[in-house]
Coordinates of C-alpha atoms in Angstrom, one line a residue:
X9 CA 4.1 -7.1 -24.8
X10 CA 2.6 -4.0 -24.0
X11 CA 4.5 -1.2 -22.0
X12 CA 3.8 -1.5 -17.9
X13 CA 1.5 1.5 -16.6
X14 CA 3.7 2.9 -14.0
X15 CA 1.7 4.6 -11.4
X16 CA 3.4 8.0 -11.8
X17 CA 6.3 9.4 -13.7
X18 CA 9.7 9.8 -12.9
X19 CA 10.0 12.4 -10.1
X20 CA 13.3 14.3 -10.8
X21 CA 13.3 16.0 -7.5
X22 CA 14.1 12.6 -6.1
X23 CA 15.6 10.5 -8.6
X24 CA 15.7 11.0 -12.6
X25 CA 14.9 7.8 -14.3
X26 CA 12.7 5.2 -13.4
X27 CA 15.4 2.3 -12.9
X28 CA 16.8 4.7 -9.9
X29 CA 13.1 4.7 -8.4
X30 CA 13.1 1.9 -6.7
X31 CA 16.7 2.0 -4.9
X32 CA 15.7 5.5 -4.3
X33 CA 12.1 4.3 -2.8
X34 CA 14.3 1.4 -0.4
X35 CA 16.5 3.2 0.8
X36 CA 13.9 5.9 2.3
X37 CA 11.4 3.5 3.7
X38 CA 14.6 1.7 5.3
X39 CA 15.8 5.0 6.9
X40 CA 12.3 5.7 8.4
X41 CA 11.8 2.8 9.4
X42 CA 11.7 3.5 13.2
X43 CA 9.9 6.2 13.0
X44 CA 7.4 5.0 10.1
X45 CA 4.5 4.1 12.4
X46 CA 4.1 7.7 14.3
X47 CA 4.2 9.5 10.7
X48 CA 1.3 7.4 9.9
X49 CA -0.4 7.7 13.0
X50 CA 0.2 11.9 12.4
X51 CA -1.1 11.6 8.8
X52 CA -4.2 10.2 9.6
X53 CA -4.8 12.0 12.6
X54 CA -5.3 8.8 15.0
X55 CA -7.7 7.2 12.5
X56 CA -5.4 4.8 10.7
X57 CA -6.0 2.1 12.8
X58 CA -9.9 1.5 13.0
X59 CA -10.1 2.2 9.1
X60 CA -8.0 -0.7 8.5
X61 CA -10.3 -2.9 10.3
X62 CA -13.0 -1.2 9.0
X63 CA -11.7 -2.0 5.3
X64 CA -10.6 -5.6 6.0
X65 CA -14.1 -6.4 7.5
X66 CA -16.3 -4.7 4.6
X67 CA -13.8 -6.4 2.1
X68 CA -14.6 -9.5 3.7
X69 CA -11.6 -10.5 5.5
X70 CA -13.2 -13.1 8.1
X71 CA -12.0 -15.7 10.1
X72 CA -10.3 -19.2 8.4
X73 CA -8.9 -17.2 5.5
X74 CA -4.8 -17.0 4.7
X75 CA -4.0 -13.4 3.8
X76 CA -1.1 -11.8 1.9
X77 CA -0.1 -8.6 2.9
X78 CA 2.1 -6.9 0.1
X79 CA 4.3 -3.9 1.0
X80 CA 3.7 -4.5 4.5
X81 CA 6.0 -2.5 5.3
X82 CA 6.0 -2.1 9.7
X83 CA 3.0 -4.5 9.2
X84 CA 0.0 -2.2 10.0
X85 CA -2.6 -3.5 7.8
X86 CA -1.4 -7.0 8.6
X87 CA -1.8 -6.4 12.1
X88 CA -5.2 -5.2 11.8
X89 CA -6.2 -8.9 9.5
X90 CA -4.0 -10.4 12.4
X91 CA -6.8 -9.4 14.3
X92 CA -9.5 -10.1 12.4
X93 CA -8.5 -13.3 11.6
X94 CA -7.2 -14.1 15.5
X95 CA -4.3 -15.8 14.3
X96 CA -1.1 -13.9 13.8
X97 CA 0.4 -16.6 11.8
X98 CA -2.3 -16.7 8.9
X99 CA -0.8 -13.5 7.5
X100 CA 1.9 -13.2 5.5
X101 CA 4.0 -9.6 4.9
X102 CA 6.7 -8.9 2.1
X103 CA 8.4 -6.0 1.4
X104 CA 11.9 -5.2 -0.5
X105 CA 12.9 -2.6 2.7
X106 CA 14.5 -4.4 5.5
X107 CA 14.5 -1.7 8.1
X108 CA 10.2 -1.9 7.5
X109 CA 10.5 -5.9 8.1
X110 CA 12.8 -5.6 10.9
X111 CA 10.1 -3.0 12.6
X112 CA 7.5 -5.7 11.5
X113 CA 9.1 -8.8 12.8
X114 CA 8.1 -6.9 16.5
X115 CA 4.5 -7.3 16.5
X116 CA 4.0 -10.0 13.4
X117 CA 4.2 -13.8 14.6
X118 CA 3.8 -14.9 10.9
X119 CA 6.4 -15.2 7.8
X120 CA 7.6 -12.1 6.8
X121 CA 9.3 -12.2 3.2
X122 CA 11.7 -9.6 1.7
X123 CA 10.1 -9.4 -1.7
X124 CA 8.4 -7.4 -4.3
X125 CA 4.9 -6.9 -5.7
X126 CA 6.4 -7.5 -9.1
X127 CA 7.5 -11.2 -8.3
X128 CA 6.0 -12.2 -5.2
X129 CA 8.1 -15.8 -3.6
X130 CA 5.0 -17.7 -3.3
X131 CA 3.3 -20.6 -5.3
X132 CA 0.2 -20.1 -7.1
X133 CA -3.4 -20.0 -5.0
X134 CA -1.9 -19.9 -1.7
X135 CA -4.1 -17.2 -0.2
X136 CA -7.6 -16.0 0.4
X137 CA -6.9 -12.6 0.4
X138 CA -4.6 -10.3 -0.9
X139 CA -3.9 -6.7 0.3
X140 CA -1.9 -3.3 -0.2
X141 CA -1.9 -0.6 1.8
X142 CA -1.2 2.6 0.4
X143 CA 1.9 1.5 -1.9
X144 CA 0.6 0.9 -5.2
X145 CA 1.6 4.1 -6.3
X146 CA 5.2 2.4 -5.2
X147 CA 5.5 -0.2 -7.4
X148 CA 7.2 -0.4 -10.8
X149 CA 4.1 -0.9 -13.0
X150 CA 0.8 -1.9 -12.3
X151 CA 0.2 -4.6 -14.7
X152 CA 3.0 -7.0 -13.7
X153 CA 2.3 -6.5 -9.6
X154 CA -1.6 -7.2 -10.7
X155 CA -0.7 -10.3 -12.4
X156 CA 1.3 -11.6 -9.6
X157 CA -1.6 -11.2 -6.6
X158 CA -4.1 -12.8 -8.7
X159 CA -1.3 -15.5 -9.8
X160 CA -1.0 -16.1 -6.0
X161 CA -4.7 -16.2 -5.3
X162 CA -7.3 -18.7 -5.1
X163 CA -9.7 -19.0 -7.4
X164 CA -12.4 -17.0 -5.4
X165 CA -10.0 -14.9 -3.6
X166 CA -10.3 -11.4 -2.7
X167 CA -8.0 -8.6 -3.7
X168 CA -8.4 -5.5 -1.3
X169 CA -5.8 -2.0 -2.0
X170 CA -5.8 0.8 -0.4
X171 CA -5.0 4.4 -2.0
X172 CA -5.0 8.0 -1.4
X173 CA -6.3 9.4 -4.6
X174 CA -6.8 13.4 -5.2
X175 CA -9.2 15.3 -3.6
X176 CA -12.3 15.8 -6.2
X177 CA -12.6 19.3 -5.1
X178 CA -10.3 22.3 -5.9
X179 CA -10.8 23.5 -2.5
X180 CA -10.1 20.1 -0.8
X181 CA -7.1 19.6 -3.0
X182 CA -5.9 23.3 -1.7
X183 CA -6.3 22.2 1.8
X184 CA -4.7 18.3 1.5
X185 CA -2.0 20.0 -0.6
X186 CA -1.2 22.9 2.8
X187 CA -1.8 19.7 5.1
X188 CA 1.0 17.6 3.5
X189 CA 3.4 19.9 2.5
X190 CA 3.2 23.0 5.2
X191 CA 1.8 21.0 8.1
X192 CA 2.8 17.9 8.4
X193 CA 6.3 18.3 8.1
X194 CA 6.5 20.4 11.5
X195 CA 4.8 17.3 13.0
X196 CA 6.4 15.2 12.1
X197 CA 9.9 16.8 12.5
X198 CA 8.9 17.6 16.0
X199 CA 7.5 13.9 16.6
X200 CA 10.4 11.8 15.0
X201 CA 13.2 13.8 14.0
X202 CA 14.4 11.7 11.6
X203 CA 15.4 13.6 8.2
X204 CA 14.2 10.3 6.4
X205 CA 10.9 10.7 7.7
X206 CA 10.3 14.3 6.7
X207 CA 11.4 13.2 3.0
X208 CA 9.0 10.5 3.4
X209 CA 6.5 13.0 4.1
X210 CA 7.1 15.4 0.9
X211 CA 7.7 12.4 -1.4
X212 CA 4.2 10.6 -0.3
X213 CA 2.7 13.9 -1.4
X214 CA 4.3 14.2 -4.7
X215 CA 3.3 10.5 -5.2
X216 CA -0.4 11.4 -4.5
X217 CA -0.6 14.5 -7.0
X218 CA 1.7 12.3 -9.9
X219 CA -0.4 9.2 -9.3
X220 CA -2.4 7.9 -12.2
X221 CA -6.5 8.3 -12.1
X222 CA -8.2 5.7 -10.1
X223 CA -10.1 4.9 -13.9
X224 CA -6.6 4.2 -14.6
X225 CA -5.8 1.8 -11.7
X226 CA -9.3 0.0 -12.3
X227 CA -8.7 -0.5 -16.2
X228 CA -5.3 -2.1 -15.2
X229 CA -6.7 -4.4 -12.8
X230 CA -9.6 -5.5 -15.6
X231 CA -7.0 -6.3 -17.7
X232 CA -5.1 -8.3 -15.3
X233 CA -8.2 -10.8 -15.2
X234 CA -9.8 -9.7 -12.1
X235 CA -13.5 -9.7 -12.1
X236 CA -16.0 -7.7 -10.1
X237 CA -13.6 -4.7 -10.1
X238 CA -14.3 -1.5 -8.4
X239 CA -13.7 1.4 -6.0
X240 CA -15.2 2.6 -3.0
X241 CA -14.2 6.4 -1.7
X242 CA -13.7 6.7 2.1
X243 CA -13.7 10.2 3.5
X244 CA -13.3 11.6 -0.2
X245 CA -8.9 10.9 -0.6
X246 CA -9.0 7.1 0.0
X247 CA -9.8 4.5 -2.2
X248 CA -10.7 1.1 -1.8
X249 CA -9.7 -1.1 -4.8
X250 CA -11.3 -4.1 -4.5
X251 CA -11.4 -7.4 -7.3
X252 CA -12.2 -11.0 -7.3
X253 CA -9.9 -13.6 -9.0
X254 CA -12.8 -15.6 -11.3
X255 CA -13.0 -19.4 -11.0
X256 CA -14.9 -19.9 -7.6

């Protein structure tokens, strides 16, 4: 079998091989927890939570459909399908951090499962829709997680991801790079102060210029046995990953 592709490589200012990434990884998104939501809401500058819908709705999330959300983390994407969808309790979240679920399990009537994209506890077809929201650079290879949201897809469902990818400009990179590590660590310091939070902050950055090329990410997804595969770019750093599972 051939080796995983994990989505970036071992980041020794946080943890030194790749077995300690994903304690490591837990144990931060449980400590900021609380505070999770208002770093996202300062990282996208207020925008985070019409762009959801937005995505959902172009990736054709519609009323009727059961959706998965994996790495729901304080449930933000699934509360945007929530929405959509006008039923609360036709979206599923999993996660491995507890503290995220326990932030969820506030706003999310639905099942929220502790869990991981790499062996998801659900049986085969049982949703319509699939999504991740900015984690798959997160998980432990992108093979295995692949395999496992088509495994629990219908035939005909839809697979929607969400990514920050590089900047395809020098000069933007420049500017993302000052924004992430120089700038938003004062905000969100002076917003949360929570010391997990501001490590969150510099690790997602380091994630972002470690990840793998989105060619990369769509290749893996190919060869996972999703059809119509491909990748819209929103605002020039976020990526839309979006694949059927054939047999409709």
């Amino acid at each position: 079998m051939a080796t995983p592709t994990t989505p970036h490589p071992v980041l020794t200012r946080y943890y030194r091989r790749h077995d300690e990434r994903e304690p490591f990884v837990t144990a931060l998104f449980d400590g900021a927890a609380r505070s999770y939501d208002r770093v996202c809401a300062v990282m996208s500058l207020g925008s985070g939570r019409w762009y959801r819908r937005f995505a959902l709705r172009r990736a054709g999330l519609r009323p009727g459909m059961r959706v998965l959300d994996v790495a729901t983390g304080t449930g933000l994407v699934a509360r945007a399908a929530a929405g959509i969808l006008g039923d609360g309790r036709a979206v599923v979240g999993v996660d491995p951090s507890a503290g995220m679920l326990l932030e969820a399990r506030r706003a999310l009537p639905g099942p929220l499962v502790r869990g991981r994209a790499e062996g998801l506890p659900f049986r085969d077809g049982a949703f319509d829709m699939v999504t991740m929201g900015y984690a798959v650079r997160h998980v432990a290879g992108l093979e295995p997680a692949f395999a496992e949201f088509r495994r629990v897809l219908r035939p005909g469902g839809r697979l929607l991801i969400l990514e920050i990818s590089r900047a395809p400009s020098a000069a933007r990179r420049w500017a993302v790079r000052v924004y992430f590590t120089r700038i938003l660590p004062v905000l969100v310091s002076a917003t949360t102060r929570n010391a997990h939070a501001r490590v969150l902050t510099r690790y997602y950055w380091d994630t972002i210029a470690s990840c793998v090329a989105p060619e990369v990410i769509l290749a893996a997804l190919s060869h996972s046995g999703f059809t119509g595969v491909e990748r819209r770019v929103f605002g020039g750093m976020v990526s839309e990953y979006l694949a059927v599972k054939p047999g409709a």
